[in-house]
Amino acid sequence: MNVLELKNVSYMYDDGNEYVLKDISFAFEKGKVYAIKGRSGSGKTTLLSLISGLEKYKIGNIIYQGKELNAINLDYYRSHSIGIVFQSFNLLPHLTALENVVLSMEINHIKENKKEKAIQLLEEVGIDQTKANRRVLKLSGGEQQRVAIARSLSYNPDIIIADEPTGNLDHETENDIMEIFTELAHKQNKCVIIVTHSKNVASQADIVFELKKSSKRK
Amino acid sequence: MYIIKNAWLSLIRNKGRNLLIGIIILVLSIATCITLAIRSSADQLVNSYNSKYDIEATLGMNRDNMMKDFTPGEKPTEDEQSEQEKPQMPEIESLTVSEIEKYGDSEYVKNYYYTYRFNMNANIEKLSSSNSDDKRMDKKADDMNSGDFVVMGYDSYESMSDFISGKYTISDGEVSSDFTSDSCIISSELASSNDLKVGDTITLISPNNEELTYDLKITGIYKENEEDSDSMGQMFSDSANMIITNKTVSEVIRTLDEDISMILSPTFILTSEDVVDSFSEELANKGLSEYYQVQTNLETINSETASIQNVAHFAGVFLIITLIIGGVVLFVLNMINVRERKYEIGVLRTIGMTKLSVSCQFVVELLIVTFISITLGIGIGSVLSVPTANYLLENEIESSQQAQTQVQQNFGGPQGEEANRPMGRDGGRMNGVMSLDKVTSMNAVVDIKVILQLFGIGLLLTVISSLSAIVSIARFSPLTILRERS
Ligand SMILES: Nc1ncnc2c1ncn2[C@@H]1O[C@H](COP(=O)(O)OP(=O)(O)OP(=O)(O)O)[C@@H](O)[C@H]1O
Ligand SMILES: [Mg+2]
């Protein structure tokens, strides 16, 4: 069953004069890793922002679990149903790895065993307790990205989206991160959507979508 | 709850960022504290001035009304000028005791007293100056009684305003505190020309009937302050032939000789300065002749407090300007702050924190900074405000203490240690003499109310300056950080 479906979505920024996305239709299922490829400027990030509800679509439909995305509370959606991982990790630098994960849980009103759960999540992505209690700025890029993934999992969302999650990481680390993502999809039945330039990443995905740069004038 | 926790974490781990805001709020609250201290000591000064002066209403001549009756319907022209110069005033009925009592029985009157003034002969020699008309002699009293001496009857130290003001001072003996005794004080000129001293007795003789006499014991000798004297070029001061005694003596003399014309001058102590007009109206309704008009000492009082009120006013304006500038600076700082924290806002928003919660966190952060700074500021400010207030009060305290001692000396009261003995009838306070105390503790100037006000102002400033944060948080699109590369 599709957890998320895009139907004929077209998108143009308010201040743009051409469609960034034109008539896109994709369907996403749980338990699979999706890779979205495309040249720079083809609208990959734009697509993710629509999926994550950071931007509102105007043409076409995005359906999450049978409901029109525009009709549901997007703050709630972002904090419960979808986890976002960025290329630049986007952790709060003044907090420790553990605190970053716990804060995300608190925003989601998770009450019980936050700390234990966070430590467990961090261990699953390969961050041990000493590193968990370090300020994130004192962690390596790969480690930070693991923390970001742990954070995106903290409230157990159905969908994980990642915008070039390995863009700042070396090949080896990229493989480690991809391993985490595939495990999430295959063992924990998440829907993982990864935007990437990397052939390596795309090759490890179950399904690859390609965005063609739309050059049509409106 | 996590919002507060998060605010706290973000605060203590970004100390530098909040330091500037903290310092500004600190400075603002110290300034506010001191300003409030200045205001409150100014208020204290004004209050003590206001209690120093009772609002006294006396009855004076209404020359306009008298003139109107003198030349009814006619406008004086140039030709009539010479006639104008020596106008013949219409007869004015002197006030009687019962009239004064009737006027004094008013809701506007706190208290009242009256003095007697009449003319008598005595068994001593009158001093006559080269200019033979004694200007100070009341024309009417002069004509009818032609007594040699002016006798004044007072009923308290308080009513002896010329002694309080220092126009007359006791040079020997004292003014008896028993205002019912058969005592009097006389001028030093009269004393020396008649070879009289404290303890001697003089006899007043009715100008109408030489059989009627009254003995008075001299308890004090007074002299007229030369600066205040308007007897320039005369051999003797105006008051040379004035015998000062008390009300009781005056009343007894009147029962002895009903023909003696006595002029009663009442002084009404009014409840507040707002009632002057009402009191005036009431007197007219009670039948006071339109030749009289109510005169007050309001002008004197207000001129004394004007400069202090200016200080208080200036302090208030200063405070408002400080707060406005402070508010603007805080607002701008917050704007810069929020700009720097866009990244943080973006992260919080993308992981699902609502705009409201993010705004709350920022406001809470600012509130914590404000609270700490204001608390510190009050501490420092109140320590500084005590010397500030005292500095302002210093001169006034000194002069008020001098004034108190001075007045006691004017009456020939005890000096040195004993000089602190209270004088006057209501607990030592005398009109025109105030008592001021030095501020010793900070709660004298910075009280709970002031502190609450300060926190209120701080809260308001916080809310206003966090508006900038709230607005940019509301307008911020988390998308921007999605586009950020490292
Ligand atoms: N806020 C915006 N307003 C107007 N145009 C925008 C805005 N953001 C992006 N665009 C434009 O939309 C197009 C797609 O941008 P987008 O960031 O989605 O591409 P991308 O596929 O993610 O590229 P890259 O691989 O370089 O990250 C670009 O031409 C970009 O200039
Ligand atoms: Mg992109």
XYZ file of C-alpha atoms in Angstrom, chain B residues 56-338:
283
model
C -3.837 79.415 55.549
C -6.687 81.600 54.538
C -6.874 85.092 55.928
C -9.371 87.842 55.259
C -7.972 90.847 53.514
C -9.478 94.016 52.108
C -11.030 93.792 48.710
C -9.903 97.157 47.361
C -11.727 96.741 44.072
C -15.068 96.372 45.761
C -14.346 99.232 48.117
C -13.331 101.451 45.232
C -16.490 100.541 43.354
C -18.621 101.763 46.229
C -16.524 104.850 46.544
C -17.170 105.934 42.960
C -20.315 104.078 41.959
C -20.826 103.819 38.220
C -18.109 106.335 37.482
C -14.930 105.500 35.756
C -12.071 107.521 37.131
C -10.660 109.883 34.552
C -7.315 111.646 34.404
C -8.750 114.724 36.115
C -9.996 112.752 39.037
C -6.556 111.280 39.634
C -5.721 113.563 42.524
C -8.972 112.708 44.206
C -8.204 109.041 43.674
C -4.991 109.235 45.561
C -6.619 109.778 48.873
C -9.790 107.763 48.569
C -12.144 107.791 51.453
C -12.809 104.182 52.119
C -16.257 103.067 53.140
C -16.579 101.947 56.728
C -15.823 98.300 57.311
C -17.406 96.472 60.157
C -14.788 94.645 62.200
C -15.297 90.909 62.461
C -16.781 89.601 65.683
C -15.884 86.414 67.497
C -19.216 84.852 66.665
C -18.749 85.656 62.995
C -15.317 84.072 62.992
C -16.694 81.019 64.751
C -19.447 80.819 62.172
C -16.936 80.998 59.325
C -14.609 78.564 60.988
C -17.342 75.998 61.373
C -16.858 74.636 57.890
C -16.001 71.297 56.336
C -13.131 73.022 54.538
C -11.524 74.262 57.699
C -9.173 72.041 59.663
C -8.495 74.547 62.352
C -8.647 78.265 62.908
C -7.389 80.885 65.258
C -7.617 84.643 65.507
C -5.615 87.435 66.936
C -6.736 90.590 68.649
C -5.439 94.030 67.956
C -6.502 97.089 69.897
C -5.168 100.293 71.344
C -4.517 101.035 74.973
C -2.720 103.530 77.114
C -0.261 102.396 79.693
C 1.685 103.589 82.691
C 4.801 103.959 80.560
C 6.085 106.500 78.079
C 5.186 106.107 74.459
C 7.979 106.408 71.911
C 7.224 109.013 69.294
C 9.277 109.173 66.193
C 10.066 112.363 64.318
C 7.471 111.614 61.669
C 4.658 111.982 64.066
C 1.980 109.889 62.307
C 2.436 106.336 63.229
C 1.739 104.657 59.936
C 1.241 101.307 61.513
C -1.481 102.606 63.734
C -4.730 101.431 62.368
C -6.531 104.471 61.098
C -9.803 103.473 62.607
C -8.377 102.428 65.923
C -6.372 105.606 65.983
C -9.395 107.812 65.418
C -11.705 106.208 67.869
C -9.563 105.049 70.719
C -6.418 107.073 70.406
C -4.584 104.785 72.749
C -0.826 105.137 72.838
C 0.043 101.495 72.416
C -0.993 98.774 70.015
C -1.825 95.621 71.907
C -1.739 92.305 70.097
C -3.367 89.170 71.533
C -2.214 85.778 70.272
C -3.312 82.350 71.351
C -0.382 80.175 70.333
C 3.172 80.194 69.052
C 1.716 79.060 65.764
C -0.313 82.184 65.312
C 2.666 84.453 65.906
C 3.732 84.363 62.302
C 6.088 87.353 62.604
C 8.142 85.403 65.126
C 8.187 82.301 62.968
C 9.288 84.287 59.976
C 11.956 85.924 62.082
C 10.711 89.474 61.658
C 10.731 89.740 65.441
C 13.051 87.805 67.647
C 13.287 87.551 71.396
C 16.445 89.186 72.685
C 15.796 88.583 76.356
C 13.447 86.272 78.242
C 10.896 84.325 76.252
C 7.369 84.233 74.988
C 5.450 82.541 77.763
C 4.110 79.206 76.669
C 1.065 79.832 78.868
C -1.223 81.747 76.583
C -3.693 82.436 79.383
C -1.265 84.119 81.755
C -1.182 87.847 82.460
C 2.072 88.254 80.611
C 3.378 90.306 77.754
C 6.473 91.019 75.740
C 7.583 94.473 74.687
C 10.044 95.905 72.220
C 13.620 96.498 73.240
C 13.221 100.228 72.405
C 10.256 100.591 74.681
C 12.047 98.640 77.381
C 15.178 100.750 77.304
C 13.405 104.108 77.126
C 11.240 103.176 80.120
C 13.976 101.258 81.885
C 11.973 98.068 81.916
C 13.297 94.536 82.082
C 12.030 90.985 82.126
C 10.028 90.391 85.294
C 8.737 93.968 85.577
C 5.040 94.690 85.457
C 3.291 97.282 83.310
C -0.276 98.487 83.585
C -2.565 98.898 80.600
C -5.095 101.715 80.908
C -8.252 101.997 78.906
C -8.218 105.064 76.679
C -11.943 105.580 77.426
C -11.837 105.175 81.124
C -8.735 105.679 83.241
C -10.256 103.616 86.024
C -10.017 100.493 83.971
C -6.551 99.013 84.231
C -4.895 95.691 83.677
C -1.487 94.535 84.926
C 0.828 92.503 82.725
C 4.135 90.947 83.654
C 6.936 91.273 81.100
C 8.308 87.824 80.216
C 10.365 88.815 77.227
C 11.899 91.610 75.223
C 11.790 91.387 71.444
C 13.503 93.307 68.743
C 12.614 93.883 65.174
C 14.873 92.442 62.504
C 16.422 95.393 60.731
C 16.115 93.832 57.315
C 12.402 93.370 57.761
C 11.800 96.772 59.226
C 10.194 99.343 56.974
C 10.997 102.161 59.377
C 13.895 103.537 57.379
C 14.853 107.023 58.423
C 12.772 106.855 61.580
C 14.090 106.977 65.031
C 12.114 103.993 66.205
C 10.860 100.885 64.544
C 7.196 100.559 63.708
C 6.748 97.992 66.366
C 8.288 100.069 69.118
C 4.924 100.803 70.673
C 3.554 97.303 70.277
C 2.762 95.270 73.367
C 2.307 91.602 72.652
C 0.116 89.582 74.962
C -2.380 86.771 74.554
C -5.948 86.184 73.556
C -7.160 85.547 77.067
C -5.876 88.909 78.258
C -7.519 90.579 75.261
C -10.856 88.941 75.990
C -10.768 89.932 79.634
C -9.983 93.540 78.716
C -12.920 93.592 76.350
C -15.282 92.433 79.068
C -13.918 95.224 81.242
C -14.455 97.912 78.619
C -16.839 97.146 75.841
C -16.069 100.422 74.127
C -12.591 99.381 73.157
C -12.699 98.581 69.491
C -10.898 95.389 68.803
C -9.868 94.179 65.412
C -9.986 90.441 65.033
C -7.870 88.808 62.364
C -8.808 85.228 61.806
C -6.615 82.632 60.143
C -8.360 79.558 58.805
C -6.296 76.439 58.181
C -7.898 74.815 55.161
C -8.063 71.101 54.552
C -6.526 71.274 51.097
C -5.657 73.727 48.399
C -8.586 72.538 46.291
C -11.146 73.971 48.686
C -10.023 77.614 48.575
C -12.696 78.653 46.093
C -15.420 76.674 47.820
C -14.454 78.189 51.141
C -14.510 81.657 49.639
C -17.966 81.040 48.267
C -19.169 79.636 51.555
C -18.012 82.749 53.421
C -19.891 84.974 50.999
C -23.012 82.861 51.516
C -22.584 83.090 55.273
C -22.707 86.841 54.944
C -19.097 88.015 54.798
C -18.970 91.598 53.571
C -17.851 91.928 50.017
C -15.180 94.333 51.211
C -13.327 91.301 52.496
C -11.655 88.757 50.353
C -10.024 85.432 51.120
C -6.253 85.490 50.805
C -4.058 82.413 50.992
C -0.414 81.542 51.309
C -0.658 79.153 48.327
C 1.704 81.215 46.268
C 4.440 80.942 48.846
C 3.939 77.222 49.148
C 3.958 76.619 45.436
C 6.993 78.733 44.809
C 8.897 76.675 47.372
C 7.967 73.346 45.843
C 8.223 74.409 42.212
C 11.908 73.614 41.807
C 11.561 70.234 43.448
C 8.578 69.417 41.337
C 10.688 70.325 38.348
C 13.296 67.825 39.459
C 10.631 65.152 39.851
C 9.200 66.019 36.479
C 12.611 65.951 34.860
C 13.344 62.606 36.472
C 10.107 61.272 35.023
C 10.915 62.530 31.540
C 14.434 61.144 31.865
C 12.994 57.784 32.832
C 10.643 57.688 29.872
C 13.398 58.669 27.446
C 15.729 56.065 28.937
C 13.080 53.416 28.597
C 12.264 54.362 25.021
C 15.925 54.330 24.000
C 16.432 51.093 25.902
C 13.392 49.564 24.250
C 14.635 50.516 20.793
C 18.138 49.190 21.473
C 16.704 45.951 22.803
C 14.429 45.662 19.807
C 17.330 46.086 17.382
C 19.554 43.712 19.344
C 16.838 41.132 19.269
C 16.443 41.556 15.564
C 20.150 40.947 15.049
C 19.943 38.081 17.475
C 17.122 36.430 15.585
